[in-house]
CSV table of C-alpha atoms in Angstrom, one decimal:
chain,number,residue,atom,x,y,z
A,1,MET,CA,57.6,9.2,-63.1
A,2,ASP,CA,54.4,11.3,-63.3
A,3,PHE,CA,51.0,11.1,-64.8
A,4,HIS,CA,52.4,12.5,-68.2
A,5,HIS,CA,55.1,10.0,-68.5
A,6,HIS,CA,52.9,7.0,-69.0
A,7,ILE,CA,50.3,8.6,-71.1
A,8,SER,CA,52.7,10.4,-73.4
A,9,GLY,CA,52.4,7.6,-76.0
A,10,GLY,CA,49.3,9.4,-77.5
A,11,SER,CA,45.6,9.0,-77.4
A,12,PRO,CA,44.5,5.9,-75.5
A,13,SER,CA,41.2,5.8,-77.5
A,14,SER,CA,40.9,3.0,-80.0
A,15,SER,CA,40.7,3.7,-83.5
A,16,THR,CA,39.1,0.3,-84.2
A,17,SER,CA,37.2,-2.2,-82.1
A,18,SER,CA,40.2,-4.5,-81.9
A,19,THR,CA,43.2,-2.3,-81.4
A,20,ASP,CA,44.7,-1.3,-78.0
A,21,ILE,CA,44.1,2.0,-76.4
A,22,ASN,CA,47.3,3.8,-75.6
A,23,PRO,CA,49.2,4.3,-73.2
A,24,THR,CA,51.8,2.1,-74.9
A,25,ASN,CA,53.1,-1.0,-73.3
A,26,SER,CA,56.3,0.7,-72.0
A,27,SER,CA,54.4,3.5,-70.5
A,28,ALA,CA,51.9,1.1,-68.9
A,29,VAL,CA,54.7,-0.9,-67.4
A,30,SER,CA,56.1,2.5,-66.0
A,31,TYR,CA,52.6,3.2,-64.7
A,32,LEU,CA,52.4,-0.1,-62.8
A,33,HIS,CA,56.0,0.3,-61.3
A,34,HIS,CA,55.0,3.9,-60.3
A,35,GLN,CA,51.9,2.7,-58.4
A,36,ASN,CA,53.7,-0.1,-56.7
A,37,GLY,CA,56.6,2.1,-55.7
A,38,SER,CA,54.3,4.6,-54.4
A,39,ALA,CA,52.4,2.3,-52.3
A,40,SER,CA,55.4,0.5,-50.8
A,41,HIS,CA,57.0,4.1,-50.1
A,42,ASN,CA,53.8,5.1,-48.2
A,43,THR,CA,53.7,2.0,-46.3
A,44,THR,CA,57.2,2.2,-45.1
A,45,SER,CA,57.0,6.0,-44.3
A,46,THR,CA,53.9,5.6,-42.2
A,47,SER,CA,55.0,2.4,-40.4
A,48,ASN,CA,58.2,4.1,-39.0
A,49,THR,CA,56.6,7.0,-37.5
A,50,ASP,CA,54.4,7.6,-34.5
A,51,PRO,CA,50.7,7.9,-34.7
A,52,MET,CA,50.6,11.6,-33.9
A,53,HIS,CA,53.1,12.3,-36.7
A,54,SER,CA,51.2,10.1,-39.1
A,55,TRP,CA,47.9,11.9,-38.3
A,56,TRP,CA,49.5,15.3,-38.9
A,57,GLU,CA,51.2,14.1,-42.1
A,58,SER,CA,47.8,12.9,-43.5
A,59,ILE,CA,46.3,16.4,-42.7
A,60,SER,CA,49.1,18.2,-44.3
A,61,LYS,CA,49.0,15.9,-47.3
A,62,ALA,CA,45.1,16.3,-47.6
A,63,ARG,CA,45.5,20.2,-47.3
A,64,SER,CA,48.1,20.2,-50.0
A,65,ARG,CA,45.9,18.3,-52.4
A,66,ILE,CA,43.1,20.5,-51.7
A,67,HIS,CA,45.3,23.7,-52.4
A,68,LEU,CA,46.4,22.1,-55.6
A,69,LEU,CA,42.9,21.3,-56.6
A,70,SER,CA,41.8,25.0,-55.9
A,71,SER,CA,44.6,26.2,-58.1
A,72,LEU,CA,43.1,24.0,-60.9
A,73,LEU,CA,39.6,25.5,-60.2
A,74,PRO,CA,40.1,29.2,-59.8
A,75,GLU,CA,36.5,30.1,-59.7
A,76,SER,CA,36.0,27.9,-56.6
A,77,SER,CA,39.4,28.6,-54.9
A,78,SER,CA,37.9,30.5,-51.9
A,79,SER,CA,35.4,27.6,-51.0
A,80,LEU,CA,38.0,25.0,-51.5
A,81,SER,CA,40.6,26.9,-49.5
A,82,SER,CA,38.1,26.9,-46.6
A,83,LEU,CA,37.9,23.2,-46.7
A,84,ALA,CA,41.6,22.8,-46.2
A,85,ASP,CA,41.3,24.8,-42.9
A,86,SER,CA,39.0,22.2,-41.2
A,87,ASP,CA,40.1,19.5,-38.8
A,88,ARG,CA,39.4,16.8,-41.4
A,89,PRO,CA,40.1,18.5,-44.8
A,90,ALA,CA,39.8,15.2,-46.8
A,91,ARG,CA,36.4,14.3,-45.2
A,92,SER,CA,35.2,18.0,-45.6
A,93,LEU,CA,36.2,17.7,-49.4
A,94,LEU,CA,34.3,14.6,-49.8
A,95,LEU,CA,31.0,16.1,-48.1
A,96,SER,CA,31.3,19.3,-49.9
A,97,SER,CA,28.5,19.7,-52.6
A,98,ALA,CA,30.0,22.9,-53.9
A,99,ALA,CA,33.4,21.2,-54.4
A,100,TYR,CA,31.8,18.2,-56.2
A,101,SER,CA,29.7,20.7,-58.5
A,102,ALA,CA,33.0,22.5,-59.4
A,103,VAL,CA,34.9,19.3,-60.3
A,104,SER,CA,31.8,18.0,-62.2
A,105,SER,CA,31.6,21.1,-64.3
A,106,PHE,CA,35.4,20.9,-65.2
A,107,LEU,CA,35.2,17.3,-66.0
A,108,SER,CA,32.1,17.7,-68.1
A,109,SER,CA,33.8,20.2,-70.4
A,110,PRO,CA,34.3,19.0,-74.0
A,111,ALA,CA,38.1,19.3,-73.7
A,112,SER,CA,38.4,17.1,-70.6
A,113,GLY,CA,39.7,13.6,-70.3
A,114,THR,CA,42.8,14.2,-72.4
A,115,GLY,CA,46.3,13.1,-71.6
A,116,ASP,CA,47.3,16.6,-70.3
A,117,ASP,CA,44.2,17.1,-68.3
A,118,PRO,CA,45.3,18.4,-65.0
A,119,LEU,CA,42.2,17.3,-63.2
A,120,CYS,CA,42.5,13.8,-64.2
A,121,GLN,CA,46.2,14.0,-63.1
A,122,TRP,CA,45.0,15.2,-59.8
A,123,LEU,CA,42.5,12.4,-59.5
A,124,TYR,CA,45.2,9.9,-60.5
A,125,GLU,CA,47.7,10.9,-58.0
A,126,THR,CA,45.1,11.4,-55.1
A,127,PHE,CA,44.1,7.9,-55.4
A,128,LEU,CA,47.7,6.8,-55.0
A,129,SER,CA,47.8,8.5,-51.7
A,130,ALA,CA,47.7,6.4,-48.5
A,131,ASP,CA,44.9,8.6,-47.0
A,132,PRO,CA,41.7,6.6,-47.2
A,133,ASP,CA,39.5,9.8,-47.2
A,134,LEU,CA,41.4,11.1,-50.2
A,135,ARG,CA,40.6,7.9,-52.0
A,136,LEU,CA,37.1,8.2,-51.1
A,137,VAL,CA,37.0,11.5,-52.8
A,138,VAL,CA,38.2,10.0,-56.1
A,139,LEU,CA,35.7,7.3,-55.9
A,140,SER,CA,32.9,9.7,-55.5
A,141,TYR,CA,33.6,11.0,-59.0
A,142,ILE,CA,33.9,7.5,-60.6
A,143,PRO,CA,30.1,7.5,-61.8
A,144,LEU,CA,30.6,10.9,-63.5
A,145,LEU,CA,34.0,9.9,-65.0
A,146,ALA,CA,32.7,6.5,-66.2
A,147,SER,CA,29.6,8.0,-67.8
A,148,LEU,CA,31.6,10.7,-69.6
A,149,TYR,CA,34.0,8.2,-70.8
A,150,LEU,CA,31.6,5.6,-72.1
A,151,SER,CA,29.2,8.3,-73.7
A,152,ARG,CA,32.1,9.8,-75.6
A,153,ILE,CA,33.5,6.4,-76.6
A,154,HIS,CA,30.2,5.1,-78.0
A,155,SER,CA,28.9,8.5,-79.3
A,156,SER,CA,32.1,8.9,-81.4
A,157,SER,CA,31.9,5.3,-82.7
A,158,THR,CA,28.2,5.7,-83.7
A,159,THR,CA,28.3,9.1,-85.2
A,160,SER,CA,31.6,9.0,-87.0
A,161,GLY,CA,32.1,6.8,-89.9
A,162,THR,CA,35.7,6.6,-89.5
A,163,PHE,CA,35.4,5.6,-85.8
A,164,ALA,CA,37.8,8.3,-84.8
A,165,THR,CA,37.5,9.1,-81.2
A,166,PRO,CA,39.0,12.1,-79.1
A,167,SER,CA,41.8,11.5,-76.8
A,168,LEU,CA,40.6,10.1,-73.5
A,169,ALA,CA,44.0,9.2,-72.0
A,170,GLY,CA,43.3,11.0,-68.8
A,171,PHE,CA,40.0,9.2,-68.1
A,172,GLU,CA,41.5,5.9,-68.8
A,173,ALA,CA,44.5,6.4,-66.6
A,174,VAL,CA,42.1,7.0,-63.6
A,175,LEU,CA,40.1,3.9,-64.5
A,176,LEU,CA,43.3,1.8,-64.9
A,177,VAL,CA,44.7,2.8,-61.5
A,178,LEU,CA,41.4,1.6,-59.9
A,179,TYR,CA,41.5,-1.6,-61.8
A,180,SER,CA,45.2,-2.3,-61.0
A,181,SER,CA,44.5,-1.7,-57.3
A,182,GLU,CA,41.7,-4.3,-57.5
A,183,VAL,CA,43.9,-6.8,-59.3
A,184,LYS,CA,46.6,-6.4,-56.6
A,185,ALA,CA,44.0,-6.8,-53.9
A,186,ARG,CA,42.5,-10.0,-55.3
A,187,ALA,CA,45.9,-11.4,-55.9
A,188,GLY,CA,44.8,-13.5,-58.9
A,189,LYS,CA,42.1,-15.3,-57.2
A,190,PRO,CA,38.4,-15.4,-58.2
A,191,LEU,CA,35.6,-14.2,-56.1
A,192,LEU,CA,33.5,-17.4,-55.0
A,193,ILE,CA,30.1,-17.7,-53.4
A,194,SER,CA,28.9,-20.8,-51.6
A,195,ILE,CA,25.5,-22.2,-52.8
A,196,PRO,CA,23.8,-24.2,-50.0
A,197,ASP,CA,22.3,-27.6,-50.5
A,198,LEU,CA,18.5,-27.1,-50.2
A,199,SER,CA,18.2,-30.8,-49.4
A,200,GLN,CA,19.7,-30.2,-46.0
A,201,PRO,CA,18.0,-28.2,-43.2
A,202,SER,CA,18.9,-24.7,-42.2
A,203,LEU,CA,17.8,-22.0,-39.8
A,204,TYR,CA,15.2,-20.8,-42.4
A,205,HIS,CA,13.7,-23.9,-43.8
A,206,SER,CA,13.3,-27.7,-43.4
A,207,PRO,CA,13.3,-29.9,-46.6
A,208,ARG,CA,10.2,-31.6,-47.8
A,209,ASN,CA,11.9,-35.0,-47.8
A,210,PRO,CA,14.4,-34.8,-44.7
A,211,ILE,CA,17.3,-37.2,-44.8
A,212,PRO,CA,17.3,-39.4,-41.7
A,213,ASN,CA,21.1,-39.5,-41.2
A,214,LYS,CA,22.7,-36.4,-42.3
A,215,LEU,CA,26.2,-37.2,-41.7
A,216,SER,CA,26.1,-40.5,-43.5
A,217,SER,CA,24.3,-39.0,-46.4
A,218,ILE,CA,26.9,-36.2,-46.9
A,219,ASN,CA,29.8,-38.7,-46.7
A,220,ASN,CA,28.0,-41.1,-49.2
A,221,ASN,CA,26.7,-38.5,-51.5
A,222,PRO,CA,29.3,-36.0,-52.5
A,223,SER,CA,26.6,-34.2,-54.5
A,224,SER,CA,24.9,-33.1,-51.3
A,225,GLN,CA,28.0,-30.8,-50.4
A,226,PRO,CA,27.5,-27.2,-50.9
A,227,SER,CA,28.5,-26.1,-54.3
A,228,VAL,CA,30.7,-23.1,-55.0
A,229,GLY,CA,30.0,-20.7,-57.7
A,230,VAL,CA,32.4,-18.3,-59.3
A,231,PHE,CA,31.1,-14.7,-58.5
A,232,SER,CA,33.8,-12.9,-60.5
A,233,PRO,CA,36.6,-14.6,-62.4
A,234,PRO,CA,40.3,-13.8,-61.6
A,235,LEU,CA,41.4,-10.4,-63.0
A,236,GLU,CA,44.1,-10.2,-65.5
A,237,PRO,CA,46.5,-7.2,-65.3
A,238,GLN,CA,45.8,-4.7,-68.1
A,239,MET,CA,48.6,-2.3,-69.4
A,240,ALA,CA,46.0,-0.4,-71.7
A,241,VAL,CA,42.3,-0.1,-72.1
A,242,LYS,CA,41.3,-2.5,-74.9
A,243,SER,CA,38.0,-2.3,-76.6
A,244,THR,CA,37.3,-5.9,-75.5
A,245,LYS,CA,38.3,-5.3,-71.9
A,246,ARG,CA,36.7,-1.8,-71.7
A,247,ALA,CA,33.5,-3.1,-70.0
A,248,CYS,CA,35.5,-5.1,-67.4
A,249,ILE,CA,37.7,-2.2,-66.4
A,250,VAL,CA,34.8,0.2,-66.0
A,251,GLY,CA,32.8,-2.6,-64.2
A,252,VAL,CA,35.7,-3.2,-61.8
A,253,ALA,CA,36.0,0.7,-61.1
A,254,LEU,CA,32.3,0.7,-60.3
A,255,ASP,CA,32.8,-2.3,-58.1
A,256,CYS,CA,35.3,-0.3,-56.2
A,257,TYR,CA,32.8,2.4,-55.9
A,258,TYR,CA,30.2,0.1,-54.6
A,259,LYS,CA,32.4,-1.4,-51.9
A,260,GLN,CA,32.5,2.2,-50.4
A,261,ILE,CA,29.0,3.2,-51.3
A,262,SER,CA,27.8,3.6,-47.7
A,263,GLN,CA,30.3,6.6,-47.5
A,264,MET,CA,29.5,8.1,-50.8
A,265,PRO,CA,27.5,11.5,-50.6
A,266,SER,CA,24.0,11.5,-52.0
A,267,TRP,CA,24.8,13.8,-54.9
A,268,SER,CA,27.3,11.1,-56.3
A,269,LYS,CA,24.5,8.5,-56.0
A,270,LEU,CA,22.0,10.7,-57.6
A,271,ASP,CA,24.2,11.4,-60.6
A,272,PHE,CA,24.9,7.6,-61.0
A,273,CYS,CA,21.3,6.8,-61.2
A,274,LYS,CA,20.8,9.6,-63.8
A,275,PHE,CA,23.6,8.2,-65.8
A,276,VAL,CA,22.2,4.7,-65.6
A,277,ALA,CA,19.0,6.0,-67.2
A,278,ASP,CA,21.1,7.5,-69.9
A,279,TRP,CA,22.9,4.3,-70.5
A,280,ALA,CA,19.7,2.2,-70.6
A,281,GLY,CA,18.3,4.8,-73.2
A,282,GLN,CA,14.8,3.0,-73.1
A,283,ASP,CA,11.8,5.1,-72.5
A,284,CYS,CA,8.8,3.1,-73.5
A,285,SER,CA,5.5,2.0,-72.0
A,286,CYS,CA,6.9,-1.2,-70.6
A,287,ARG,CA,8.8,0.9,-68.1
A,288,SER,CA,5.7,1.6,-66.2
A,289,ASP,CA,4.3,-1.9,-66.3
A,290,PHE,CA,4.8,-2.3,-62.6
A,291,ASP,CA,3.3,1.1,-61.6
A,292,ASP,CA,-0.2,-0.1,-60.8
A,293,PHE,CA,-0.7,1.2,-57.1
A,294,THR,CA,-4.1,0.2,-56.1
A,295,VAL,CA,-5.8,0.5,-52.7
A,296,GLN,CA,-7.9,-2.3,-51.4
A,297,LYS,CA,-10.1,-2.1,-48.2
A,298,PRO,CA,-9.0,-4.6,-45.6
A,299,GLU,CA,-11.5,-7.2,-44.8
A,300,ASN,CA,-11.6,-6.4,-41.0
A,301,PHE,CA,-11.5,-2.7,-41.4
A,302,GLY,CA,-15.1,-2.2,-40.1
A,303,GLU,CA,-14.5,-4.5,-37.1
A,304,ASN,CA,-11.4,-2.5,-36.0
A,305,ASN,CA,-13.2,0.9,-36.5
A,306,ILE,CA,-16.5,0.5,-34.7
A,307,GLY,CA,-18.3,3.8,-34.2
A,308,PHE,CA,-17.0,5.5,-37.5
A,309,SER,CA,-19.3,6.5,-40.2
A,310,ASP,CA,-19.0,5.4,-43.8
A,311,ASP,CA,-18.1,8.8,-44.8
A,312,TYR,CA,-15.1,8.7,-42.5
A,313,ILE,CA,-14.0,5.3,-43.7
A,314,SER,CA,-14.2,6.5,-47.3
A,315,ASP,CA,-12.3,9.6,-46.5
A,316,GLN,CA,-9.5,7.4,-45.0
A,317,ILE,CA,-9.5,5.3,-48.1
A,318,GLU,CA,-9.1,8.4,-50.3
A,319,ASP,CA,-6.3,9.8,-48.2
A,320,ALA,CA,-4.6,6.4,-48.4
A,321,ALA,CA,-5.0,6.4,-52.2
A,322,GLU,CA,-3.6,10.0,-52.4
A,323,GLU,CA,-0.5,8.9,-50.4
A,324,MET,CA,0.2,5.9,-52.8
A,325,GLY,CA,-0.3,8.3,-55.8
A,326,ASN,CA,2.3,10.6,-54.4
A,327,LEU,CA,4.6,7.7,-54.2
A,328,HIS,CA,4.1,6.7,-57.7
A,329,ILE,CA,7.2,7.1,-60.0
A,330,GLU,CA,6.2,9.7,-62.6
A,331,ARG,CA,7.9,11.0,-65.7
A,332,ASN,CA,10.4,13.5,-64.6
A,333,GLU,CA,12.2,15.8,-67.0
A,334,ASN,CA,15.3,15.7,-64.9
A,335,LEU,CA,15.3,11.9,-64.9
A,336,ARG,CA,14.7,11.3,-68.7
A,337,PRO,CA,17.4,9.7,-70.7
A,338,LYS,CA,19.3,12.4,-72.5
A,339,GLY,CA,22.5,10.6,-73.1
A,340,VAL,CA,24.0,8.0,-75.2
A,341,ARG,CA,22.6,4.4,-75.2
A,342,ILE,CA,25.6,2.2,-74.7
A,343,PRO,CA,26.1,-1.6,-74.7
A,344,LEU,CA,25.6,-3.2,-71.2
A,345,PRO,CA,27.2,-6.6,-71.1
A,346,TRP,CA,26.9,-8.5,-67.8
A,347,GLU,CA,30.3,-7.6,-66.5
A,348,LEU,CA,29.2,-4.0,-66.6
A,349,LEU,CA,25.6,-4.5,-65.8
A,350,GLN,CA,26.4,-6.5,-62.6
A,351,PRO,CA,28.0,-3.8,-60.5
A,352,VAL,CA,25.4,-1.3,-61.8
A,353,LEU,CA,22.6,-3.4,-60.3
A,354,ARG,CA,24.3,-3.9,-57.1
A,355,ILE,CA,24.7,0.0,-56.8
A,356,MET,CA,21.1,0.3,-57.9
A,357,GLY,CA,19.9,-2.1,-55.1
A,358,HIS,CA,21.7,0.1,-52.5
A,359,CYS,CA,20.2,3.3,-53.9
A,360,LEU,CA,16.6,1.7,-53.8
A,361,LEU,CA,16.7,0.0,-50.5
A,362,GLY,CA,19.3,1.8,-48.4
A,363,PRO,CA,17.5,3.3,-45.3
A,364,LEU,CA,19.7,6.4,-45.1
A,365,ASN,CA,19.3,7.3,-48.8
A,366,THR,CA,17.3,10.4,-49.5
A,367,ASP,CA,13.9,10.4,-51.4
A,368,ASP,CA,15.5,12.0,-54.4
A,369,VAL,CA,18.2,9.1,-54.7
A,370,LYS,CA,15.4,6.4,-54.3
A,371,ASP,CA,13.2,8.1,-57.0
A,372,ALA,CA,16.1,8.4,-59.4
A,373,ALA,CA,17.0,4.8,-58.7
A,374,SER,CA,13.4,3.7,-59.2
A,375,TYR,CA,13.3,5.4,-62.5
A,376,ALA,CA,16.7,4.2,-63.7
A,377,VAL,CA,16.0,0.6,-62.8
A,378,ARG,CA,12.7,0.7,-64.7
A,379,CYS,CA,14.7,2.0,-67.7
A,380,LEU,CA,17.1,-1.0,-67.2
A,381,TYR,CA,14.1,-3.4,-67.2
A,382,ALA,CA,12.7,-2.0,-70.4
A,383,ARG,CA,16.1,-2.2,-72.0
A,384,ALA,CA,16.6,-5.9,-70.9
A,385,SER,CA,13.0,-6.7,-72.2
A,386,HIS,CA,13.8,-5.1,-75.6
A,387,ASP,CA,17.1,-6.9,-75.7
A,388,LEU,CA,15.6,-10.3,-74.6
A,389,ASN,CA,18.3,-10.7,-72.0
A,390,PRO,CA,16.8,-13.3,-69.5
A,391,GLN,CA,19.5,-12.8,-66.9
A,392,ALA,CA,19.1,-9.0,-66.9
A,393,ILE,CA,15.3,-9.2,-67.1
A,394,LEU,CA,15.3,-11.3,-63.8
A,395,ALA,CA,17.6,-9.0,-62.0
A,396,THR,CA,16.0,-5.8,-62.9
A,397,ARG,CA,12.4,-7.2,-62.3
A,398,SER,CA,13.4,-8.3,-58.8
A,399,LEU,CA,14.6,-4.9,-58.1
A,400,VAL,CA,11.4,-3.2,-59.4
A,401,GLN,CA,9.3,-5.6,-57.4
A,402,LEU,CA,11.2,-4.8,-54.2
A,403,ASP,CA,10.9,-1.1,-54.9
A,404,LYS,CA,7.1,-1.4,-55.5
A,405,ARG,CA,6.5,-3.4,-52.4
A,406,GLY,CA,8.7,-1.1,-50.3
A,407,ARG,CA,6.6,1.9,-51.4
A,408,GLU,CA,3.3,0.1,-50.9
A,409,ALA,CA,4.3,-0.6,-47.4
A,410,ALA,CA,5.5,2.8,-46.7
A,411,ALA,CA,2.1,4.1,-48.0
A,412,VAL,CA,0.1,1.8,-45.8
A,413,ALA,CA,2.1,2.8,-42.8
A,414,ALA,CA,1.6,6.4,-43.6
A,415,ALA,CA,-2.2,5.9,-44.1
A,416,ASN,CA,-2.2,3.9,-40.7
A,417,ALA,CA,-0.4,6.7,-39.0
A,418,ALA,CA,-2.8,9.3,-40.3
A,419,SER,CA,-5.8,7.2,-39.2
A,420,SER,CA,-4.5,6.7,-35.7
A,421,THR,CA,-3.8,10.4,-35.4
A,422,ASN,CA,-7.5,11.2,-36.2
A,423,THR,CA,-8.9,8.4,-34.0
A,424,PRO,CA,-10.5,9.8,-30.9
A,425,SER,CA,-9.0,8.4,-27.7
A,426,LYS,CA,-11.1,7.4,-24.6
A,427,ALA,CA,-10.5,9.3,-21.5
A,428,LYS,CA,-8.5,7.3,-18.9
A,429,LYS,CA,-10.0,6.7,-15.6
A,430,PRO,CA,-8.2,8.3,-12.7
A,431,GLU,CA,-5.9,5.9,-10.9
A,432,ILE,CA,-6.8,4.9,-7.4
A,433,LEU,CA,-4.1,4.3,-5.0
A,434,LEU,CA,-4.6,2.1,-2.1
A,435,VAL,CA,-2.6,3.0,1.0
A,436,SER,CA,-2.3,0.9,3.9
A,437,LYS,CA,-2.7,2.4,7.4
């Protein structure tokens, strides 16, 4: 059974807010059987062969997938074919910005995402492969695919009076295969977190009213036991993308992206940040409430710089102010919301905020990614403020504060480095070596 078999039931887009989105139940069952059968076949085939043969088999499979992709994208066939000749073709495909641009252009076309979309079929079949690098390639396109899917769904439902939406069976098949893989990985269990009891001492704090006998208090007071919170409820298998489960399915796909975000290329993260700003769709003055960078003169500045004139000190303060001004998040035309404003329930917003946190605070991220994430999280804060969503306000405000403090610390460090470079150093006295006769 192939990609076309279990989306042949028609368009998976919902005509109303309560109807199922095809594929039909029979085709969706075939979809799940196809996925489980492929996974088991790959496992048995690799376990019965030696490591060298498995390595060469993965190389051959990656090259065949790249050659198939080049046939789907004839304009970029030469650059894609060169990636297939590398020692690690799947990794080269993941780290190729030219390949990402070619695939993005194809997916962004108005006719993409249908049930007979060959590129969606390629993504679907590539994710089912056992090669982890090939699965990373598919995950790198999830932000783009999710943005296109949600934007078309909600733009069609808001601009059309009949709520008629185009066929998006190809997009939904890719999202469903990620969702089904996560359902299988969790095995029907929720994701739990342990909430510590703050009345008990830890490595980081001592309670204000310490309990003299810790063991007896725990045994006598069950409430002092660390409580367990549900981070994510158990996932139910889904045979189709229903309108009531759409946010959950897309959120799980973004959660799969977040789990591998350290290996995602920077252009994929940059696109995600721009898409989040589109989703928020809020560009008002409250977005810049936190952008109040000011420079204050330290109290002991004069004591640590004895011998410098007032003009030199004022120049240093002006240089520090200029550095902080350069770090200010300004309005950029490339980062302005241009897409569709979509609903952001918590099951979708939660993985979005986790990805935003990495893009803001990841030490290896480029400045473009950090700036785009800073703009996007401010748009999310403005959206949460207008929606009066306390949970979202608290989360987005925390990210904005962390970003602001990080930029202030970077500006101060840059100013200190500049001042230490301009500070004249005293000549060292020659060393005198005592030699015994």
